[in-house]
Amino acid sequence: TMDFYFLINCSISLYNGPKEFASKLQGSAAMDTKRYLDKRFDKLRLLHGSEKTEVWLVMERQTQNIYILKIIQQTGLPYSKMETLQHRGIPQIHYVHEDGACTYVIEEYLKGQNLAQYIMEHGHLPEGLVKNLAIELCRILAFLHMHHIIHRDIKPSNIFLTDDMQLKLIDFDAARIKKENQQADTVCLGTDGFAAPEQYGSRPTDERSDVYSLGITLRVLLGENYDGALNGIIAKCTEFDARYRFQSMEHSCNKQI
């Protein structure tokens, strides 16, 4: 039985740690960021490419360590804030730079597979396993929400299980920093079928938007024929009107599960 309770294990280091690495990159501010990264890293393989995003597996030449390089045709994402955060449930962000049009991110390389891949290979997950998974995800999201980060794209392919059995929430390319008194999101992002109704522009997203996507994700992991104790939790999470969902991960959703 897989155990979804994990201990932090930062297996990747850059020089004497991320801060020294970041200071070396920031010290090159006069040099074009893309050119500097090309000089510092070898691109090994394109992992994902789209009109707006490139994700590369790269190797740092001096240390031979492996990382993920993201080049995102968007700015204002929460990666800079995440660079200052440490939590066992999110990838470590080593460096972030925005040049006005793009965001460049160097982040921890994870070995393992996402849960979409896992259920494709092994089938739907048993209730007890999904319950443990949900509790861990609630803890991760409660931490992010405490720092005003709304993920906005929770789905099985963005939940990663490492080879050493750590659970990670990945891909913050649709995430945003929550702002008070904002009337609606400036950009409508997310994945059809998982995104909360408000992500289509009716009102601003908040913590309850992630609650909605978590509920849909649990339903997918359990399978369409599931009929058990978590159905009530899923129904509460996925209420159309955010006022009737669990209002937070930490105080409502996590305790109910």
PDB file of C-alpha atoms in Angstrom:
ATOM      1  CA  THR A   1       0.000   0.000   0.000  1.00  0.00           C
ATOM      2  CA  MET A   2       1.345   3.392  -0.967  1.00  0.00           C
ATOM      3  CA  ASP A   3       1.856   5.797   1.902  1.00  0.00           C
ATOM      4  CA  PHE A   4       0.894   9.387   1.123  1.00  0.00           C
ATOM      5  CA  TYR A   5       2.423  10.840   4.275  1.00  0.00           C
ATOM      6  CA  PHE A   6       5.813  12.109   3.321  1.00  0.00           C
ATOM      7  CA  LEU A   7       8.931  13.544   4.896  1.00  0.00           C
ATOM      8  CA  ILE A   8      10.720  16.395   3.179  1.00  0.00           C
ATOM      9  CA  ASN A   9      13.754  15.305   1.213  1.00  0.00           C
ATOM     10  CA  CYS A  10      15.541  18.013  -0.725  1.00  0.00           C
ATOM     11  CA  SER A  11      17.849  15.862  -2.800  1.00  0.00           C
ATOM     12  CA  ILE A  12      18.951  18.524  -5.262  1.00  0.00           C
ATOM     13  CA  SER A  13      21.403  21.270  -4.397  1.00  0.00           C
ATOM     14  CA  LEU A  14      22.941  24.015  -6.474  1.00  0.00           C
ATOM     15  CA  TYR A  15      26.434  25.057  -5.448  1.00  0.00           C
ATOM     16  CA  ASN A  16      25.996  25.543  -1.676  1.00  0.00           C
ATOM     17  CA  GLY A  17      22.223  25.930  -1.978  1.00  0.00           C
ATOM     18  CA  PRO A  18      19.529  27.831  -3.873  1.00  0.00           C
ATOM     19  CA  LYS A  19      20.364  31.234  -2.402  1.00  0.00           C
ATOM     20  CA  GLU A  20      23.928  31.140  -3.683  1.00  0.00           C
ATOM     21  CA  PHE A  21      22.690  29.988  -7.077  1.00  0.00           C
ATOM     22  CA  ALA A  22      20.136  32.772  -7.218  1.00  0.00           C
ATOM     23  CA  SER A  23      22.724  35.376  -6.257  1.00  0.00           C
ATOM     24  CA  LYS A  24      24.999  34.200  -9.062  1.00  0.00           C
ATOM     25  CA  LEU A  25      22.177  34.552 -11.587  1.00  0.00           C
ATOM     26  CA  GLN A  26      21.022  37.895 -10.227  1.00  0.00           C
ATOM     27  CA  GLY A  27      24.584  39.131 -10.414  1.00  0.00           C
ATOM     28  CA  SER A  28      24.363  38.754 -14.184  1.00  0.00           C
ATOM     29  CA  ALA A  29      21.466  41.186 -14.529  1.00  0.00           C
ATOM     30  CA  ALA A  30      23.298  43.107 -17.245  1.00  0.00           C
ATOM     31  CA  MET A  31      23.297  39.976 -19.411  1.00  0.00           C
ATOM     32  CA  ASP A  32      20.196  38.833 -21.255  1.00  0.00           C
ATOM     33  CA  THR A  33      18.530  36.194 -19.071  1.00  0.00           C
ATOM     34  CA  LYS A  34      17.877  33.701 -21.835  1.00  0.00           C
ATOM     35  CA  ARG A  35      21.452  33.974 -23.069  1.00  0.00           C
ATOM     36  CA  TYR A  36      22.762  33.569 -19.544  1.00  0.00           C
ATOM     37  CA  LEU A  37      20.671  30.469 -18.889  1.00  0.00           C
ATOM     38  CA  ASP A  38      21.744  28.993 -22.221  1.00  0.00           C
ATOM     39  CA  LYS A  39      25.334  29.516 -21.148  1.00  0.00           C
ATOM     40  CA  ARG A  40      24.792  28.021 -17.688  1.00  0.00           C
ATOM     41  CA  PHE A  41      22.633  25.007 -18.689  1.00  0.00           C
ATOM     42  CA  ASP A  42      22.514  22.343 -21.363  1.00  0.00           C
ATOM     43  CA  LYS A  43      19.038  21.576 -22.640  1.00  0.00           C
ATOM     44  CA  LEU A  44      18.630  17.808 -22.568  1.00  0.00           C
ATOM     45  CA  ARG A  45      15.042  17.324 -23.662  1.00  0.00           C
ATOM     46  CA  LEU A  46      11.891  19.293 -24.332  1.00  0.00           C
ATOM     47  CA  LEU A  47       9.296  17.914 -21.907  1.00  0.00           C
ATOM     48  CA  HIS A  48       6.407  20.119 -22.956  1.00  0.00           C
ATOM     49  CA  GLY A  49       5.934  22.742 -25.607  1.00  0.00           C
ATOM     50  CA  SER A  50       2.954  24.932 -26.413  1.00  0.00           C
ATOM     51  CA  GLU A  51       2.239  28.374 -27.784  1.00  0.00           C
ATOM     52  CA  LYS A  52       2.744  29.907 -24.329  1.00  0.00           C
ATOM     53  CA  THR A  53       5.117  27.590 -22.458  1.00  0.00           C
ATOM     54  CA  GLU A  54       8.293  25.573 -22.921  1.00  0.00           C
ATOM     55  CA  VAL A  55       9.392  23.100 -20.250  1.00  0.00           C
ATOM     56  CA  TRP A  56      12.917  21.721 -20.569  1.00  0.00           C
ATOM     57  CA  LEU A  57      14.934  19.108 -18.753  1.00  0.00           C
ATOM     58  CA  VAL A  58      18.311  20.807 -18.287  1.00  0.00           C
ATOM     59  CA  MET A  59      21.702  20.049 -16.772  1.00  0.00           C
ATOM     60  CA  GLU A  60      23.747  22.675 -14.960  1.00  0.00           C
ATOM     61  CA  ARG A  61      27.179  22.444 -16.547  1.00  0.00           C
ATOM     62  CA  GLN A  62      29.302  23.156 -13.482  1.00  0.00           C
ATOM     63  CA  THR A  63      27.621  20.681 -11.111  1.00  0.00           C
ATOM     64  CA  GLN A  64      26.038  18.223 -13.578  1.00  0.00           C
ATOM     65  CA  ASN A  65      22.809  18.508 -11.562  1.00  0.00           C
ATOM     66  CA  ILE A  66      19.465  18.151 -13.326  1.00  0.00           C
ATOM     67  CA  TYR A  67      16.685  20.769 -13.144  1.00  0.00           C
ATOM     68  CA  ILE A  68      13.529  21.913 -14.870  1.00  0.00           C
ATOM     69  CA  LEU A  69      13.640  25.125 -16.913  1.00  0.00           C
ATOM     70  CA  LYS A  70      10.335  26.810 -17.674  1.00  0.00           C
ATOM     71  CA  ILE A  71       9.947  29.624 -20.181  1.00  0.00           C
ATOM     72  CA  ILE A  72       6.433  31.043 -19.834  1.00  0.00           C
ATOM     73  CA  GLN A  73       4.989  33.712 -22.124  1.00  0.00           C
ATOM     74  CA  GLN A  74       3.361  35.474 -19.193  1.00  0.00           C
ATOM     75  CA  THR A  75       4.353  37.573 -16.196  1.00  0.00           C
ATOM     76  CA  GLY A  76       2.836  38.220 -12.792  1.00  0.00           C
ATOM     77  CA  LEU A  77       2.780  34.556 -11.788  1.00  0.00           C
ATOM     78  CA  PRO A  78       3.462  33.619  -8.141  1.00  0.00           C
ATOM     79  CA  TYR A  79       6.828  31.936  -8.810  1.00  0.00           C
ATOM     80  CA  SER A  80       8.773  34.821  -7.257  1.00  0.00           C
ATOM     81  CA  LYS A  81       6.768  34.436  -4.064  1.00  0.00           C
ATOM     82  CA  MET A  82       7.213  30.667  -4.171  1.00  0.00           C
ATOM     83  CA  GLU A  83      10.978  31.115  -4.391  1.00  0.00           C
ATOM     84  CA  THR A  84      10.863  32.291  -0.769  1.00  0.00           C
ATOM     85  CA  LEU A  85       8.679  29.385   0.416  1.00  0.00           C
ATOM     86  CA  GLN A  86       9.634  25.884   1.503  1.00  0.00           C
ATOM     87  CA  HIS A  87       7.113  23.069   1.813  1.00  0.00           C
ATOM     88  CA  ARG A  88       7.440  19.351   1.238  1.00  0.00           C
ATOM     89  CA  GLY A  89       4.398  19.396  -1.052  1.00  0.00           C
ATOM     90  CA  ILE A  90       5.611  21.875  -3.698  1.00  0.00           C
ATOM     91  CA  PRO A  91       8.708  21.821  -5.922  1.00  0.00           C
ATOM     92  CA  GLN A  92      11.618  23.923  -4.761  1.00  0.00           C
ATOM     93  CA  ILE A  93      11.970  27.037  -6.902  1.00  0.00           C
ATOM     94  CA  HIS A  94      15.632  27.973  -7.327  1.00  0.00           C
ATOM     95  CA  TYR A  95      15.439  31.021  -9.563  1.00  0.00           C
ATOM     96  CA  VAL A  96      12.804  33.273 -11.155  1.00  0.00           C
ATOM     97  CA  HIS A  97      13.214  36.192 -13.533  1.00  0.00           C
ATOM     98  CA  GLU A  98      10.682  38.251 -15.486  1.00  0.00           C
ATOM     99  CA  ASP A  99      11.849  40.291 -18.453  1.00  0.00           C
ATOM    100  CA  GLY A 100       8.598  42.092 -19.213  1.00  0.00           C
ATOM    101  CA  ALA A 101       7.177  39.474 -21.568  1.00  0.00           C
ATOM    102  CA  CYS A 102       8.356  36.110 -20.211  1.00  0.00           C
ATOM    103  CA  THR A 103       8.910  34.389 -16.890  1.00  0.00           C
ATOM    104  CA  TYR A 104      11.977  32.147 -16.565  1.00  0.00           C
ATOM    105  CA  VAL A 105      11.938  29.545 -13.799  1.00  0.00           C
ATOM    106  CA  ILE A 106      14.538  27.037 -12.617  1.00  0.00           C
ATOM    107  CA  GLU A 107      12.902  24.469 -10.360  1.00  0.00           C
ATOM    108  CA  GLU A 108      13.554  21.136  -8.710  1.00  0.00           C
ATOM    109  CA  TYR A 109      13.546  18.077 -10.978  1.00  0.00           C
ATOM    110  CA  LEU A 110      11.224  15.357  -9.706  1.00  0.00           C
ATOM    111  CA  LYS A 111      11.468  11.674 -10.556  1.00  0.00           C
ATOM    112  CA  GLY A 112       8.209   9.755 -10.558  1.00  0.00           C
ATOM    113  CA  GLN A 113       4.836  10.106 -12.258  1.00  0.00           C
ATOM    114  CA  ASN A 114       1.707  12.186 -12.004  1.00  0.00           C
ATOM    115  CA  LEU A 115      -1.565  10.674 -10.858  1.00  0.00           C
ATOM    116  CA  ALA A 116      -3.124  10.856 -14.320  1.00  0.00           C
ATOM    117  CA  GLN A 117      -0.365   8.544 -15.538  1.00  0.00           C
ATOM    118  CA  TYR A 118      -0.746   6.341 -12.470  1.00  0.00           C
ATOM    119  CA  ILE A 119      -4.489   5.691 -12.860  1.00  0.00           C
ATOM    120  CA  MET A 120      -4.013   5.133 -16.589  1.00  0.00           C
ATOM    121  CA  GLU A 121      -1.563   2.326 -15.791  1.00  0.00           C
ATOM    122  CA  HIS A 122      -3.090   0.923 -12.589  1.00  0.00           C
ATOM    123  CA  GLY A 123      -6.751   1.904 -12.626  1.00  0.00           C
ATOM    124  CA  HIS A 124      -8.729   3.973 -10.156  1.00  0.00           C
ATOM    125  CA  LEU A 125      -7.575   4.301  -6.556  1.00  0.00           C
ATOM    126  CA  PRO A 126      -9.245   2.738  -3.512  1.00  0.00           C
ATOM    127  CA  GLU A 127     -11.174   4.963  -1.131  1.00  0.00           C
ATOM    128  CA  GLY A 128      -8.670   4.777   1.737  1.00  0.00           C
ATOM    129  CA  LEU A 129      -5.839   5.801  -0.523  1.00  0.00           C
ATOM    130  CA  VAL A 130      -7.793   8.712  -2.002  1.00  0.00           C
ATOM    131  CA  LYS A 131      -8.714   9.862   1.498  1.00  0.00           C
ATOM    132  CA  ASN A 132      -5.043   9.979   2.536  1.00  0.00           C
ATOM    133  CA  LEU A 133      -4.206  11.760  -0.700  1.00  0.00           C
ATOM    134  CA  ALA A 134      -6.966  14.321  -0.132  1.00  0.00           C
ATOM    135  CA  ILE A 135      -5.752  15.065   3.400  1.00  0.00           C
ATOM    136  CA  GLU A 136      -2.221  15.685   2.142  1.00  0.00           C
ATOM    137  CA  LEU A 137      -3.482  17.898  -0.695  1.00  0.00           C
ATOM    138  CA  CYS A 138      -5.570  19.906   1.776  1.00  0.00           C
ATOM    139  CA  ARG A 139      -2.424  20.530   3.837  1.00  0.00           C
ATOM    140  CA  ILE A 140      -0.468  21.665   0.787  1.00  0.00           C
ATOM    141  CA  LEU A 141      -3.269  23.954  -0.388  1.00  0.00           C
ATOM    142  CA  ALA A 142      -3.827  25.368   3.085  1.00  0.00           C
ATOM    143  CA  PHE A 143      -0.136  26.371   3.115  1.00  0.00           C
ATOM    144  CA  LEU A 144      -0.416  28.017  -0.313  1.00  0.00           C
ATOM    145  CA  HIS A 145      -3.628  29.805   0.612  1.00  0.00           C
ATOM    146  CA  MET A 146      -2.007  31.109   3.787  1.00  0.00           C
ATOM    147  CA  HIS A 147       0.462  32.835   1.431  1.00  0.00           C
ATOM    148  CA  HIS A 148      -2.404  34.083  -0.813  1.00  0.00           C
ATOM    149  CA  ILE A 149      -1.537  31.738  -3.705  1.00  0.00           C
ATOM    150  CA  ILE A 150      -4.511  30.241  -5.578  1.00  0.00           C
ATOM    151  CA  HIS A 151      -3.424  27.305  -7.760  1.00  0.00           C
ATOM    152  CA  ARG A 152      -6.424  27.332 -10.163  1.00  0.00           C
ATOM    153  CA  ASP A 153      -5.423  24.154 -12.030  1.00  0.00           C
ATOM    154  CA  ILE A 154      -5.728  21.213  -9.644  1.00  0.00           C
ATOM    155  CA  LYS A 155      -6.131  17.947 -11.560  1.00  0.00           C
ATOM    156  CA  PRO A 156      -4.509  14.487 -11.518  1.00  0.00           C
ATOM    157  CA  SER A 157      -1.804  15.437 -14.038  1.00  0.00           C
ATOM    158  CA  ASN A 158      -0.668  18.270 -11.717  1.00  0.00           C
ATOM    159  CA  ILE A 159      -0.362  15.988  -8.682  1.00  0.00           C
ATOM    160  CA  PHE A 160       2.984  14.229  -8.702  1.00  0.00           C
ATOM    161  CA  LEU A 161       4.105  11.155  -6.792  1.00  0.00           C
ATOM    162  CA  THR A 162       7.895  10.914  -6.598  1.00  0.00           C
ATOM    163  CA  ASP A 163       9.891   7.690  -6.655  1.00  0.00           C
ATOM    164  CA  ASP A 164      10.516   8.074  -2.918  1.00  0.00           C
ATOM    165  CA  MET A 165       6.758   8.441  -2.283  1.00  0.00           C
ATOM    166  CA  GLN A 166       6.499  12.194  -1.779  1.00  0.00           C
ATOM    167  CA  LEU A 167       3.366  13.973  -2.951  1.00  0.00           C
ATOM    168  CA  LYS A 168       3.882  17.247  -4.813  1.00  0.00           C
ATOM    169  CA  LEU A 169       1.456  19.747  -6.282  1.00  0.00           C
ATOM    170  CA  ILE A 170       3.073  21.018  -9.486  1.00  0.00           C
ATOM    171  CA  ASP A 171       2.525  23.448 -12.381  1.00  0.00           C
ATOM    172  CA  PHE A 172       1.708  26.933 -11.117  1.00  0.00           C
ATOM    173  CA  ASP A 173       1.438  28.447 -14.601  1.00  0.00           C
ATOM    174  CA  ALA A 174      -2.262  29.219 -14.040  1.00  0.00           C
ATOM    175  CA  ALA A 175      -1.864  30.313 -10.419  1.00  0.00           C
ATOM    176  CA  ARG A 176      -2.365  33.825  -9.133  1.00  0.00           C
ATOM    177  CA  ILE A 177      -1.802  35.921  -6.046  1.00  0.00           C
ATOM    178  CA  LYS A 178      -5.107  36.704  -4.361  1.00  0.00           C
ATOM    179  CA  LYS A 179      -5.847  40.422  -4.224  1.00  0.00           C
ATOM    180  CA  GLU A 180      -8.445  42.068  -2.042  1.00  0.00           C
ATOM    181  CA  ASN A 181     -11.347  43.888  -3.733  1.00  0.00           C
ATOM    182  CA  GLN A 182     -10.582  42.413  -7.173  1.00  0.00           C
ATOM    183  CA  GLN A 183     -13.855  42.159  -9.147  1.00  0.00           C
ATOM    184  CA  ALA A 184     -12.786  39.357 -11.525  1.00  0.00           C
ATOM    185  CA  ASP A 185      -9.656  37.547 -12.659  1.00  0.00           C
ATOM    186  CA  THR A 186      -7.726  39.427 -15.319  1.00  0.00           C
ATOM    187  CA  VAL A 187      -6.937  36.173 -17.182  1.00  0.00           C
ATOM    188  CA  CYS A 188      -9.257  33.165 -17.340  1.00  0.00           C
ATOM    189  CA  LEU A 189      -7.092  30.084 -16.921  1.00  0.00           C
ATOM    190  CA  GLY A 190      -7.582  26.498 -15.836  1.00  0.00           C
ATOM    191  CA  THR A 191      -8.656  23.197 -17.355  1.00  0.00           C
ATOM    192  CA  ASP A 192     -12.147  22.499 -18.662  1.00  0.00           C
ATOM    193  CA  GLY A 193     -13.876  19.942 -16.492  1.00  0.00           C
ATOM    194  CA  PHE A 194     -11.764  20.838 -13.442  1.00  0.00           C
ATOM    195  CA  ALA A 195     -11.965  24.647 -13.294  1.00  0.00           C
ATOM    196  CA  ALA A 196     -14.515  26.204 -10.955  1.00  0.00           C
ATOM    197  CA  PRO A 197     -17.389  28.140 -12.597  1.00  0.00           C
ATOM    198  CA  GLU A 198     -15.978  31.487 -11.424  1.00  0.00           C
ATOM    199  CA  GLN A 199     -12.772  30.828 -13.389  1.00  0.00           C
ATOM    200  CA  TYR A 200     -14.728  31.607 -16.538  1.00  0.00           C
ATOM    201  CA  GLY A 201     -14.974  35.252 -15.521  1.00  0.00           C
ATOM    202  CA  SER A 202     -18.127  35.584 -13.427  1.00  0.00           C
ATOM    203  CA  ARG A 203     -16.250  36.608 -10.265  1.00  0.00           C
ATOM    204  CA  PRO A 204     -12.707  36.478  -8.863  1.00  0.00           C
ATOM    205  CA  THR A 205     -11.218  33.154  -7.892  1.00  0.00           C
ATOM    206  CA  ASP A 206     -10.271  32.466  -4.295  1.00  0.00           C
ATOM    207  CA  GLU A 207      -9.534  29.510  -2.009  1.00  0.00           C
ATOM    208  CA  ARG A 208     -12.939  28.006  -2.766  1.00  0.00           C
ATOM    209  CA  SER A 209     -12.004  27.684  -6.435  1.00  0.00           C
ATOM    210  CA  ASP A 210      -9.274  25.235  -5.441  1.00  0.00           C
ATOM    211  CA  VAL A 211     -11.801  23.443  -3.212  1.00  0.00           C
ATOM    212  CA  TYR A 212     -13.975  22.895  -6.299  1.00  0.00           C
ATOM    213  CA  SER A 213     -11.116  21.512  -8.406  1.00  0.00           C
ATOM    214  CA  LEU A 214     -10.026  19.258  -5.559  1.00  0.00           C
ATOM    215  CA  GLY A 215     -13.508  17.751  -5.448  1.00  0.00           C
ATOM    216  CA  ILE A 216     -13.511  17.043  -9.188  1.00  0.00           C
ATOM    217  CA  THR A 217     -10.042  15.519  -8.879  1.00  0.00           C
ATOM    218  CA  LEU A 218     -11.157  13.164  -6.101  1.00  0.00           C
ATOM    219  CA  ARG A 219     -14.074  12.038  -8.263  1.00  0.00           C
ATOM    220  CA  VAL A 220     -11.724  11.245 -11.161  1.00  0.00           C
ATOM    221  CA  LEU A 221      -9.306   9.328  -8.934  1.00  0.00           C
ATOM    222  CA  LEU A 222     -12.132   7.216  -7.490  1.00  0.00           C
ATOM    223  CA  GLY A 223     -13.826   6.495 -10.832  1.00  0.00           C
ATOM    224  CA  GLU A 224     -17.327   7.135 -12.114  1.00  0.00           C
ATOM    225  CA  ASN A 225     -18.718   3.977 -10.491  1.00  0.00           C
ATOM    226  CA  TYR A 226     -17.620   4.950  -6.998  1.00  0.00           C
ATOM    227  CA  ASP A 227     -20.439   5.089  -4.447  1.00  0.00           C
ATOM    228  CA  GLY A 228     -18.982   5.535  -0.989  1.00  0.00           C
ATOM    229  CA  ALA A 229     -18.351   7.754   1.993  1.00  0.00           C
ATOM    230  CA  LEU A 230     -16.461  10.451   0.080  1.00  0.00           C
ATOM    231  CA  ASN A 231     -19.404  11.283  -2.189  1.00  0.00           C
ATOM    232  CA  GLY A 232     -20.765  13.798   0.327  1.00  0.00           C
ATOM    233  CA  ILE A 233     -17.373  15.521   0.540  1.00  0.00           C
ATOM    234  CA  ILE A 234     -17.126  15.670  -3.245  1.00  0.00           C
ATOM    235  CA  ALA A 235     -20.645  17.084  -3.557  1.00  0.00           C
ATOM    236  CA  LYS A 236     -19.878  19.803  -1.004  1.00  0.00           C
ATOM    237  CA  CYS A 237     -16.601  20.699  -2.741  1.00  0.00           C
ATOM    238  CA  THR A 238     -18.216  20.994  -6.158  1.00  0.00           C
ATOM    239  CA  GLU A 239     -21.220  23.181  -5.375  1.00  0.00           C
ATOM    240  CA  PHE A 240     -21.756  25.610  -8.265  1.00  0.00           C
ATOM    241  CA  ASP A 241     -22.072  28.546  -5.893  1.00  0.00           C
ATOM    242  CA  ALA A 242     -18.850  29.048  -3.948  1.00  0.00           C
ATOM    243  CA  ARG A 243     -20.800  30.164  -0.876  1.00  0.00           C
ATOM    244  CA  TYR A 244     -22.028  26.604  -0.363  1.00  0.00           C
ATOM    245  CA  ARG A 245     -18.655  24.867  -0.716  1.00  0.00           C
ATOM    246  CA  PHE A 246     -16.174  24.272   2.073  1.00  0.00           C
ATOM    247  CA  GLN A 247     -14.872  27.763   2.756  1.00  0.00           C
ATOM    248  CA  SER A 248     -11.254  26.795   3.377  1.00  0.00           C
ATOM    249  CA  MET A 249      -8.915  23.841   3.164  1.00  0.00           C
ATOM    250  CA  GLU A 250      -7.546  24.083   6.667  1.00  0.00           C
ATOM    251  CA  HIS A 251     -10.682  24.575   8.738  1.00  0.00           C
ATOM    252  CA  SER A 252     -13.364  22.825   6.741  1.00  0.00           C
ATOM    253  CA  CYS A 253     -12.343  20.466   3.949  1.00  0.00           C
ATOM    254  CA  ASN A 254      -9.424  18.817   5.779  1.00  0.00           C
ATOM    255  CA  LYS A 255     -11.426  18.251   8.977  1.00  0.00           C
ATOM    256  CA  GLN A 256     -14.401  16.770   7.139  1.00  0.00           C
ATOM    257  CA  ILE A 257     -12.249  14.283   5.207  1.00  0.00           C
TER     258      ILE A 257
END
